Amino acid sequence: MRILGIETSCDETGIAIYDEEQGIMSHRLYSQIAVHADYGGVVPELASRDHVRKTIPLIKEVLAEANLTPEDLDGVAYTAGPGLVGALLVGCSIGRSLAYGWNLPAVPVHHMEGHLLAPMLEDDVPEFPFVALLVSGGHTMLVRVDGIGKYELLGESVDDAAGEAFDKTAKLLGLDYPGGPVLSKMAENGTPKRFRFPRPMTDRPGLDFSFSGLKTFAANTIAKEDSSDQTKADIAYAFQEAVVDTLAIKCRRALEQCELKRLVIAGGVSANRSLREKLDKVTQKLGGQVYYPRPEFCTDNGAMIAYAGMQRLKSGVSADLTFKATPRWPLDTLDAC
């Protein structure tokens, strides 16, 4: 089975072809960072228009690179939600239209299920069951995974997602958009222990997260300190350590609660080197293992959508002509495969 995957949930256009036996045959990713940089964040209307401009050319590129024609495909998968509704509608309408024109099944895919299954694209594949930490600009959640579609939400952010807090704090530090990766790079030059940020919601039971308070703490710290590069680096270091420690504490708690030793991390923030090192230590102490996708598949991409779409298609899922985009779509409402 061979699937074309289309990802357009936010500000990156991702296209890929996944083959059940050969793996990823071709993939392309177009980032809109330059489009939104002047605005300091994603402008939904501009994002939608850029998806319109780039999706079809990228599809042509991946087909050419894989030396395939539409007749060689078995289905078209596209992100149906959650995400920006305008951006989602571009991918939904193009994906459904191509599937109709090519006489192929169209498969709507949950964006976060795509992230959750992204580690399956690697050679070292985690076995079910496991605990998954999905951490990105729009979501931070812990999920028990007993199989594809068998998801139990253990905890989630009650306000800002971790990636969102990274970007907002980076903006407070005067860093360019997107600020999260720049903040992490700056933190490498930070002085440990100069500043101590709180680890929110770790002093009480439960697996929910809250990161808005860290942003406020950072804002207050920045306001009362000097604006030297070293001070900014020290604040970036303290902020990142607080987020990483908080995520690690909750992951350990989730593994112990579920009596599991396998941990999957996925989403844009899962590319953070400090987080990976910390979670490696957590799982090693528990005698377990952590799995994550390669950095290029941590951010939004078409390969994860193609893979998730293949699993859904194999279980009989496909869309009729009345397709829809679902900007809000709880992960634990999906049917099991």
mmCIF file of C-alpha atoms in Angstrom:
data_model
loop_
_atom_site.group_PDB
_atom_site.id
_atom_site.type_symbol
_atom_site.label_atom_id
_atom_site.label_comp_id
_atom_site.label_asym_id
_atom_site.label_seq_id
_atom_site.Cartn_x
_atom_site.Cartn_y
_atom_site.Cartn_z
ATOM 1 C CA MET A 1 0.000 0.000 0.000
ATOM 2 C CA ARG A 2 1.248 3.459 -0.942
ATOM 3 C CA ILE A 3 -0.216 6.729 0.375
ATOM 4 C CA LEU A 4 0.188 10.411 -0.446
ATOM 5 C CA GLY A 5 0.109 12.581 2.712
ATOM 6 C CA ILE A 6 -0.825 16.284 2.821
ATOM 7 C CA GLU A 7 -0.221 18.449 5.914
ATOM 8 C CA THR A 8 -1.541 22.031 6.048
ATOM 9 C CA SER A 9 -2.736 22.521 9.638
ATOM 10 C CA CYS A 10 -0.794 25.707 10.367
ATOM 11 C CA ASP A 11 2.132 27.428 8.653
ATOM 12 C CA GLU A 12 4.031 24.543 7.061
ATOM 13 C CA THR A 13 3.092 22.718 3.891
ATOM 14 C CA GLY A 14 4.205 19.106 4.147
ATOM 15 C CA ILE A 15 3.837 16.520 1.366
ATOM 16 C CA ALA A 16 5.095 12.930 1.391
ATOM 17 C CA ILE A 17 4.601 9.490 -0.119
ATOM 18 C CA TYR A 18 4.802 6.522 2.241
ATOM 19 C CA ASP A 19 5.044 2.930 1.056
ATOM 20 C CA GLU A 20 4.196 0.088 3.421
ATOM 21 C CA GLU A 21 7.272 -1.883 2.392
ATOM 22 C CA GLN A 22 9.758 0.797 1.315
ATOM 23 C CA GLY A 23 8.938 3.442 3.922
ATOM 24 C CA ILE A 24 9.206 7.120 2.983
ATOM 25 C CA MET A 25 9.688 7.348 -0.765
ATOM 26 C CA SER A 26 9.728 11.126 -1.020
ATOM 27 C CA HIS A 27 8.867 14.130 1.112
ATOM 28 C CA ARG A 28 8.905 17.914 0.911
ATOM 29 C CA LEU A 29 8.369 20.591 3.539
ATOM 30 C CA TYR A 30 7.812 24.252 2.855
ATOM 31 C CA SER A 31 7.999 26.589 5.867
ATOM 32 C CA GLN A 32 6.237 29.953 5.923
ATOM 33 C CA ILE A 33 8.581 31.510 8.495
ATOM 34 C CA ALA A 34 9.605 34.306 6.134
ATOM 35 C CA VAL A 35 5.950 35.104 5.390
ATOM 36 C CA HIS A 36 4.991 35.573 9.043
ATOM 37 C CA ALA A 37 8.264 36.906 10.517
ATOM 38 C CA ASP A 38 7.311 40.575 10.142
ATOM 39 C CA TYR A 39 4.125 39.964 12.139
ATOM 40 C CA GLY A 40 5.772 38.073 15.009
ATOM 41 C CA GLY A 41 3.385 35.142 14.624
ATOM 42 C CA VAL A 42 1.217 33.185 12.209
ATOM 43 C CA VAL A 43 -1.359 35.233 10.277
ATOM 44 C CA PRO A 44 -4.115 32.699 9.399
ATOM 45 C CA GLU A 45 -5.195 34.345 6.140
ATOM 46 C CA LEU A 46 -1.622 34.507 4.839
ATOM 47 C CA ALA A 47 -1.033 30.912 5.898
ATOM 48 C CA SER A 48 -4.049 29.721 3.918
ATOM 49 C CA ARG A 49 -3.014 31.634 0.814
ATOM 50 C CA ASP A 50 0.510 30.240 0.933
ATOM 51 C CA HIS A 51 -0.830 26.684 1.241
ATOM 52 C CA VAL A 52 -2.898 27.328 -1.895
ATOM 53 C CA ARG A 53 0.239 28.480 -3.670
ATOM 54 C CA LYS A 54 2.553 25.630 -2.608
ATOM 55 C CA THR A 55 0.542 22.425 -2.123
ATOM 56 C CA ILE A 56 0.062 21.339 -5.752
ATOM 57 C CA PRO A 57 3.662 22.141 -6.832
ATOM 58 C CA LEU A 58 5.000 20.137 -3.872
ATOM 59 C CA ILE A 59 2.757 17.186 -4.743
ATOM 60 C CA LYS A 60 4.152 17.234 -8.268
ATOM 61 C CA GLU A 61 7.689 17.298 -6.851
ATOM 62 C CA VAL A 62 7.264 14.271 -4.565
ATOM 63 C CA LEU A 63 5.610 12.254 -7.335
ATOM 64 C CA ALA A 64 8.460 13.094 -9.705
ATOM 65 C CA GLU A 65 11.151 12.309 -7.130
ATOM 66 C CA ALA A 66 9.547 8.942 -6.326
ATOM 67 C CA ASN A 67 9.107 8.294 -10.048
ATOM 68 C CA LEU A 68 5.399 7.642 -9.522
ATOM 69 C CA THR A 69 2.109 8.619 -11.116
ATOM 70 C CA PRO A 70 -1.304 8.857 -9.413
ATOM 71 C CA GLU A 71 -2.044 5.360 -10.728
ATOM 72 C CA ASP A 72 0.682 4.042 -8.422
ATOM 73 C CA LEU A 73 -1.075 5.354 -5.290
ATOM 74 C CA ASP A 74 -3.632 3.592 -3.102
ATOM 75 C CA GLY A 75 -5.001 6.605 -1.274
ATOM 76 C CA VAL A 76 -4.670 10.288 -0.368
ATOM 77 C CA ALA A 77 -4.421 11.297 3.290
ATOM 78 C CA TYR A 78 -4.808 14.865 4.503
ATOM 79 C CA THR A 79 -4.866 16.634 7.857
ATOM 80 C CA ALA A 80 -8.505 17.319 8.762
ATOM 81 C CA GLY A 81 -7.798 18.845 12.192
ATOM 82 C CA PRO A 82 -7.055 20.220 14.657
ATOM 83 C CA GLY A 83 -5.497 23.441 13.402
ATOM 84 C CA LEU A 84 -6.306 26.736 11.691
ATOM 85 C CA VAL A 85 -9.592 26.223 9.902
ATOM 86 C CA GLY A 86 -8.595 28.103 6.735
ATOM 87 C CA ALA A 87 -5.295 26.251 6.428
ATOM 88 C CA LEU A 88 -7.017 22.928 7.077
ATOM 89 C CA LEU A 89 -9.623 23.612 4.399
ATOM 90 C CA VAL A 90 -6.893 24.061 1.789
ATOM 91 C CA GLY A 91 -5.438 20.632 2.469
ATOM 92 C CA CYS A 92 -8.869 19.009 2.845
ATOM 93 C CA SER A 93 -10.201 20.408 -0.407
ATOM 94 C CA ILE A 94 -7.065 19.613 -2.401
ATOM 95 C CA GLY A 95 -6.683 16.149 -0.911
ATOM 96 C CA ARG A 96 -10.329 15.226 -1.380
ATOM 97 C CA SER A 97 -10.418 16.645 -4.903
ATOM 98 C CA LEU A 98 -7.302 14.772 -5.999
ATOM 99 C CA ALA A 99 -8.628 11.539 -4.514
ATOM 100 C CA TYR A 100 -11.902 12.016 -6.402
ATOM 101 C CA GLY A 101 -10.133 12.832 -9.659
ATOM 102 C CA TRP A 102 -7.743 9.901 -9.283
ATOM 103 C CA ASN A 103 -10.501 7.511 -8.145
ATOM 104 C CA LEU A 104 -8.745 6.842 -4.836
ATOM 105 C CA PRO A 105 -10.010 6.753 -1.241
ATOM 106 C CA ALA A 106 -9.507 9.980 0.728
ATOM 107 C CA VAL A 107 -8.444 9.622 4.363
ATOM 108 C CA PRO A 108 -8.908 12.416 6.931
ATOM 109 C CA VAL A 109 -6.138 12.329 9.550
ATOM 110 C CA HIS A 110 -5.957 13.768 13.052
ATOM 111 C CA HIS A 111 -2.925 16.044 13.226
ATOM 112 C CA MET A 112 -1.903 14.925 16.726
ATOM 113 C CA GLU A 113 -2.298 11.256 15.823
ATOM 114 C CA GLY A 114 0.163 11.966 13.031
ATOM 115 C CA HIS A 115 2.652 13.362 15.546
ATOM 116 C CA LEU A 116 2.031 10.498 17.959
ATOM 117 C CA LEU A 117 2.805 7.921 15.257
ATOM 118 C CA ALA A 118 5.799 9.808 13.789
ATOM 119 C CA PRO A 119 8.323 7.657 15.749
ATOM 120 C CA MET A 120 6.941 4.688 13.770
ATOM 121 C CA LEU A 121 8.780 6.154 10.765
ATOM 122 C CA GLU A 122 12.105 5.192 12.380
ATOM 123 C CA ASP A 123 13.881 1.820 12.453
ATOM 124 C CA ASP A 124 13.541 1.453 16.235
ATOM 125 C CA VAL A 125 9.753 1.298 16.603
ATOM 126 C CA PRO A 126 8.087 1.352 20.051
ATOM 127 C CA GLU A 127 5.735 -1.496 20.911
ATOM 128 C CA PHE A 128 2.301 -0.872 22.393
ATOM 129 C CA PRO A 129 1.432 0.062 25.078
ATOM 130 C CA PHE A 130 3.417 3.213 25.845
ATOM 131 C CA VAL A 131 3.043 6.715 27.248
ATOM 132 C CA ALA A 132 3.294 9.555 24.735
ATOM 133 C CA LEU A 133 4.252 13.155 25.417
ATOM 134 C CA LEU A 134 2.921 15.337 22.606
ATOM 135 C CA VAL A 135 4.528 18.726 22.952
ATOM 136 C CA SER A 136 4.343 21.533 20.398
ATOM 137 C CA GLY A 137 3.335 25.143 19.913
ATOM 138 C CA GLY A 138 -0.343 24.316 20.095
ATOM 139 C CA HIS A 139 -0.519 21.252 22.343
ATOM 140 C CA THR A 140 1.061 19.732 25.415
ATOM 141 C CA MET A 141 -0.464 16.445 26.545
ATOM 142 C CA LEU A 142 0.314 13.064 28.023
ATOM 143 C CA VAL A 143 -1.479 10.096 26.500
ATOM 144 C CA ARG A 144 -1.563 6.394 27.298
ATOM 145 C CA VAL A 145 -1.419 4.536 23.970
ATOM 146 C CA ASP A 146 -2.602 0.922 23.845
ATOM 147 C CA GLY A 147 -2.854 0.791 20.050
ATOM 148 C CA ILE A 148 -3.708 2.978 17.088
ATOM 149 C CA GLY A 149 -6.824 4.872 18.092
ATOM 150 C CA LYS A 150 -6.713 3.463 21.640
ATOM 151 C CA TYR A 151 -5.823 6.663 23.445
ATOM 152 C CA GLU A 152 -6.415 7.698 27.046
ATOM 153 C CA LEU A 153 -5.725 11.352 27.839
ATOM 154 C CA LEU A 154 -3.723 11.481 31.068
ATOM 155 C CA GLY A 155 -3.050 15.201 31.279
ATOM 156 C CA GLU A 156 -2.818 18.362 29.204
ATOM 157 C CA SER A 157 -1.986 22.048 29.488
ATOM 158 C CA VAL A 158 -4.708 24.140 31.113
ATOM 159 C CA ASP A 159 -3.392 27.293 29.395
ATOM 160 C CA ASP A 160 -0.331 27.869 27.180
ATOM 161 C CA ALA A 161 1.281 24.892 25.485
ATOM 162 C CA ALA A 162 5.015 24.470 26.106
ATOM 163 C CA GLY A 163 5.968 25.553 22.594
ATOM 164 C CA GLU A 164 3.732 28.599 22.844
ATOM 165 C CA ALA A 165 5.405 29.572 26.129
ATOM 166 C CA PHE A 166 8.810 29.217 24.456
ATOM 167 C CA ASP A 167 7.793 31.519 21.609
ATOM 168 C CA LYS A 168 6.184 34.130 23.882
ATOM 169 C CA THR A 169 9.172 34.224 26.225
ATOM 170 C CA ALA A 170 11.504 34.531 23.238
ATOM 171 C CA LYS A 171 9.466 37.530 22.072
ATOM 172 C CA LEU A 172 9.853 39.113 25.528
ATOM 173 C CA LEU A 173 13.615 38.668 25.127
ATOM 174 C CA GLY A 174 13.473 40.458 21.769
ATOM 175 C CA LEU A 175 14.278 37.373 19.692
ATOM 176 C CA ASP A 176 13.160 36.901 16.103
ATOM 177 C CA TYR A 177 10.164 34.743 15.148
ATOM 178 C CA PRO A 178 9.895 31.814 15.569
ATOM 179 C CA GLY A 179 11.543 32.387 18.909
ATOM 180 C CA GLY A 180 11.474 28.941 20.521
ATOM 181 C CA PRO A 181 14.456 27.421 18.668
ATOM 182 C CA VAL A 182 16.370 30.723 18.980
ATOM 183 C CA LEU A 183 15.758 30.774 22.742
ATOM 184 C CA SER A 184 17.041 27.204 23.041
ATOM 185 C CA LYS A 185 20.176 28.142 21.118
ATOM 186 C CA MET A 186 20.709 31.184 23.347
ATOM 187 C CA ALA A 187 20.264 29.035 26.465
ATOM 188 C CA GLU A 188 23.395 27.092 25.538
ATOM 189 C CA ASN A 189 25.422 30.135 26.654
ATOM 190 C CA GLY A 190 23.433 30.643 29.850
ATOM 191 C CA THR A 191 24.842 30.514 33.365
ATOM 192 C CA PRO A 192 23.310 27.722 35.457
ATOM 193 C CA LYS A 193 21.659 28.657 38.766
ATOM 194 C CA ARG A 194 21.812 32.434 38.279
ATOM 195 C CA PHE A 195 18.024 32.444 37.992
ATOM 196 C CA ARG A 196 15.552 29.931 39.376
ATOM 197 C CA PHE A 197 12.165 29.632 37.687
ATOM 198 C CA PRO A 198 9.244 27.707 39.224
ATOM 199 C CA ARG A 199 8.240 24.222 38.080
ATOM 200 C CA PRO A 200 4.481 24.805 37.783
ATOM 201 C CA MET A 201 1.979 22.214 39.042
ATOM 202 C CA THR A 202 4.679 19.745 40.063
ATOM 203 C CA ASP A 203 4.000 20.207 43.792
ATOM 204 C CA ARG A 204 0.515 18.690 43.523
ATOM 205 C CA PRO A 205 -0.893 15.390 42.242
ATOM 206 C CA GLY A 206 -2.002 15.027 38.661
ATOM 207 C CA LEU A 207 -0.597 15.164 35.145
ATOM 208 C CA ASP A 208 -1.916 18.490 33.835
ATOM 209 C CA PHE A 209 0.437 21.303 32.820
ATOM 210 C CA SER A 210 0.420 25.095 33.110
ATOM 211 C CA PHE A 211 3.019 27.279 31.404
ATOM 212 C CA SER A 212 1.442 30.748 31.339
ATOM 213 C CA GLY A 213 2.848 31.507 34.793
ATOM 214 C CA LEU A 214 6.372 30.818 33.566
ATOM 215 C CA LYS A 215 5.888 33.409 30.846
ATOM 216 C CA THR A 216 4.775 35.951 33.464
ATOM 217 C CA PHE A 217 7.716 35.037 35.700
ATOM 218 C CA ALA A 218 10.051 35.547 32.738
ATOM 219 C CA ALA A 219 8.458 38.916 31.931
ATOM 220 C CA ASN A 220 8.950 40.120 35.504
ATOM 221 C CA THR A 221 12.552 38.890 35.555
ATOM 222 C CA ILE A 222 13.366 40.578 32.257
ATOM 223 C CA ALA A 223 11.826 43.858 33.455
ATOM 224 C CA LYS A 224 14.005 44.102 36.568
ATOM 225 C CA GLU A 225 17.315 42.872 35.117
ATOM 226 C CA ASP A 226 19.786 44.481 32.735
ATOM 227 C CA SER A 227 19.400 43.837 29.004
ATOM 228 C CA SER A 228 22.867 42.445 28.321
ATOM 229 C CA ASP A 229 23.254 39.421 26.069
ATOM 230 C CA GLN A 230 24.574 37.358 28.990
ATOM 231 C CA THR A 231 21.575 38.172 31.158
ATOM 232 C CA LYS A 232 19.234 37.232 28.318
ATOM 233 C CA ALA A 233 21.099 33.948 27.888
ATOM 234 C CA ASP A 234 20.872 33.274 31.630
ATOM 235 C CA ILE A 235 17.127 33.913 31.614
ATOM 236 C CA ALA A 236 16.715 31.691 28.548
ATOM 237 C CA TYR A 237 18.658 28.933 30.334
ATOM 238 C CA ALA A 238 16.525 29.176 33.486
ATOM 239 C CA PHE A 239 13.283 29.246 31.508
ATOM 240 C CA GLN A 240 14.215 26.227 29.386
ATOM 241 C CA GLU A 241 15.349 24.264 32.438
ATOM 242 C CA ALA A 242 12.030 24.971 34.154
ATOM 243 C CA VAL A 243 10.012 23.740 31.170
ATOM 244 C CA VAL A 244 12.195 20.663 30.666
ATOM 245 C CA ASP A 245 12.136 19.738 34.355
ATOM 246 C CA THR A 246 8.359 20.155 34.478
ATOM 247 C CA LEU A 247 7.845 17.921 31.446
ATOM 248 C CA ALA A 248 10.264 15.319 32.803
ATOM 249 C CA ILE A 249 8.590 15.209 36.239
ATOM 250 C CA LYS A 250 5.171 14.693 34.666
ATOM 251 C CA CYS A 251 6.486 12.039 32.253
ATOM 252 C CA ARG A 252 8.022 10.062 35.096
ATOM 253 C CA ARG A 253 4.781 10.372 37.041
ATOM 254 C CA ALA A 254 2.766 9.152 34.027
ATOM 255 C CA LEU A 255 5.041 6.142 33.444
ATOM 256 C CA GLU A 256 4.809 5.138 37.086
ATOM 257 C CA GLN A 257 1.034 5.649 37.168
ATOM 258 C CA CYS A 258 0.540 3.491 34.055
ATOM 259 C CA GLU A 259 3.206 0.985 35.135
ATOM 260 C CA LEU A 260 4.914 1.327 31.757
ATOM 261 C CA LYS A 261 8.531 1.859 30.741
ATOM 262 C CA ARG A 262 8.229 2.985 27.131
ATOM 263 C CA LEU A 263 7.929 6.723 26.465
ATOM 264 C CA VAL A 264 7.318 8.397 23.101
ATOM 265 C CA ILE A 265 7.867 12.131 22.617
ATOM 266 C CA ALA A 266 6.705 13.920 19.483
ATOM 267 C CA GLY A 267 5.792 17.394 18.253
ATOM 268 C CA GLY A 268 7.981 20.402 17.517
ATOM 269 C CA VAL A 269 9.393 20.786 21.038
ATOM 270 C CA SER A 270 10.504 17.130 21.025
ATOM 271 C CA ALA A 271 13.461 18.257 18.893
ATOM 272 C CA ASN A 272 14.790 20.222 21.890
ATOM 273 C CA ARG A 273 18.143 18.687 22.814
ATOM 274 C CA SER A 274 17.893 19.483 26.511
ATOM 275 C CA LEU A 275 14.478 17.806 26.716
ATOM 276 C CA ARG A 276 15.743 14.686 24.956
ATOM 277 C CA GLU A 277 18.719 14.389 27.299
ATOM 278 C CA LYS A 278 16.507 14.806 30.357
ATOM 279 C CA LEU A 279 13.944 12.244 29.239
ATOM 280 C CA ASP A 280 16.694 9.788 28.326
ATOM 281 C CA LYS A 281 17.832 9.950 31.957
ATOM 282 C CA VAL A 282 14.279 9.591 33.280
ATOM 283 C CA THR A 283 13.568 6.418 31.309
ATOM 284 C CA GLN A 284 17.002 4.944 32.019
ATOM 285 C CA LYS A 285 16.395 5.290 35.763
ATOM 286 C CA LEU A 286 13.110 3.422 35.331
ATOM 287 C CA GLY A 287 14.778 0.741 33.232
ATOM 288 C CA GLY A 288 12.865 1.858 30.165
ATOM 289 C CA GLN A 289 13.424 3.596 26.847
ATOM 290 C CA VAL A 290 12.368 6.804 25.128
ATOM 291 C CA TYR A 291 11.485 6.966 21.421
ATOM 292 C CA TYR A 292 11.248 10.036 19.215
ATOM 293 C CA PRO A 293 11.241 10.883 15.519
ATOM 294 C CA ARG A 294 14.271 12.341 13.799
ATOM 295 C CA PRO A 295 14.310 16.179 14.062
ATOM 296 C CA GLU A 296 12.919 16.745 10.557
ATOM 297 C CA PHE A 297 9.788 14.792 11.506
ATOM 298 C CA CYS A 298 9.288 16.473 14.887
ATOM 299 C CA THR A 299 7.743 19.537 13.280
ATOM 300 C CA ASP A 300 4.631 19.337 11.085
ATOM 301 C CA ASN A 301 5.293 17.161 8.032
ATOM 302 C CA GLY A 302 3.566 15.119 5.364
ATOM 303 C CA ALA A 303 5.259 11.803 6.191
ATOM 304 C CA MET A 304 3.485 11.454 9.540
ATOM 305 C CA ILE A 305 0.154 12.177 7.852
ATOM 306 C CA ALA A 306 0.817 9.599 5.138
ATOM 307 C CA TYR A 307 1.735 6.967 7.742
ATOM 308 C CA ALA A 308 -1.266 7.700 9.964
ATOM 309 C CA GLY A 309 -3.485 7.778 6.888
ATOM 310 C CA MET A 310 -2.251 4.348 5.843
ATOM 311 C CA GLN A 311 -3.160 2.894 9.238
ATOM 312 C CA ARG A 312 -6.620 4.443 9.041
ATOM 313 C CA LEU A 313 -7.192 3.314 5.456
ATOM 314 C CA LYS A 314 -6.234 -0.249 6.350
ATOM 315 C CA SER A 315 -8.941 -0.184 9.020
ATOM 316 C CA GLY A 316 -11.549 0.995 6.490
ATOM 317 C CA VAL A 317 -11.600 4.758 7.130
ATOM 318 C CA SER A 318 -12.258 7.058 4.171
ATOM 319 C CA ALA A 319 -14.157 10.296 3.542
ATOM 320 C CA ASP A 320 -17.190 10.804 1.363
ATOM 321 C CA LEU A 321 -17.644 13.904 -0.777
ATOM 322 C CA THR A 322 -18.965 15.912 2.197
ATOM 323 C CA PHE A 323 -15.539 16.265 3.803
ATOM 324 C CA LYS A 324 -14.948 18.806 6.559
ATOM 325 C CA ALA A 325 -12.158 20.460 8.522
ATOM 326 C CA THR A 326 -12.268 20.142 12.308
ATOM 327 C CA PRO A 327 -10.234 22.909 14.008
ATOM 328 C CA ARG A 328 -10.988 21.458 17.477
ATOM 329 C CA TRP A 329 -10.819 17.678 17.668
ATOM 330 C CA PRO A 330 -9.994 15.826 20.922
ATOM 331 C CA LEU A 331 -7.513 13.018 20.321
ATOM 332 C CA ASP A 332 -9.292 10.595 22.647
ATOM 333 C CA THR A 333 -12.479 10.695 20.544
ATOM 334 C CA LEU A 334 -10.863 8.762 17.670
ATOM 335 C CA ASP A 335 -12.009 5.241 16.905
ATOM 336 C CA ALA A 336 -9.632 2.354 17.428
ATOM 337 C CA CYS A 337 -8.214 0.670 14.344
#
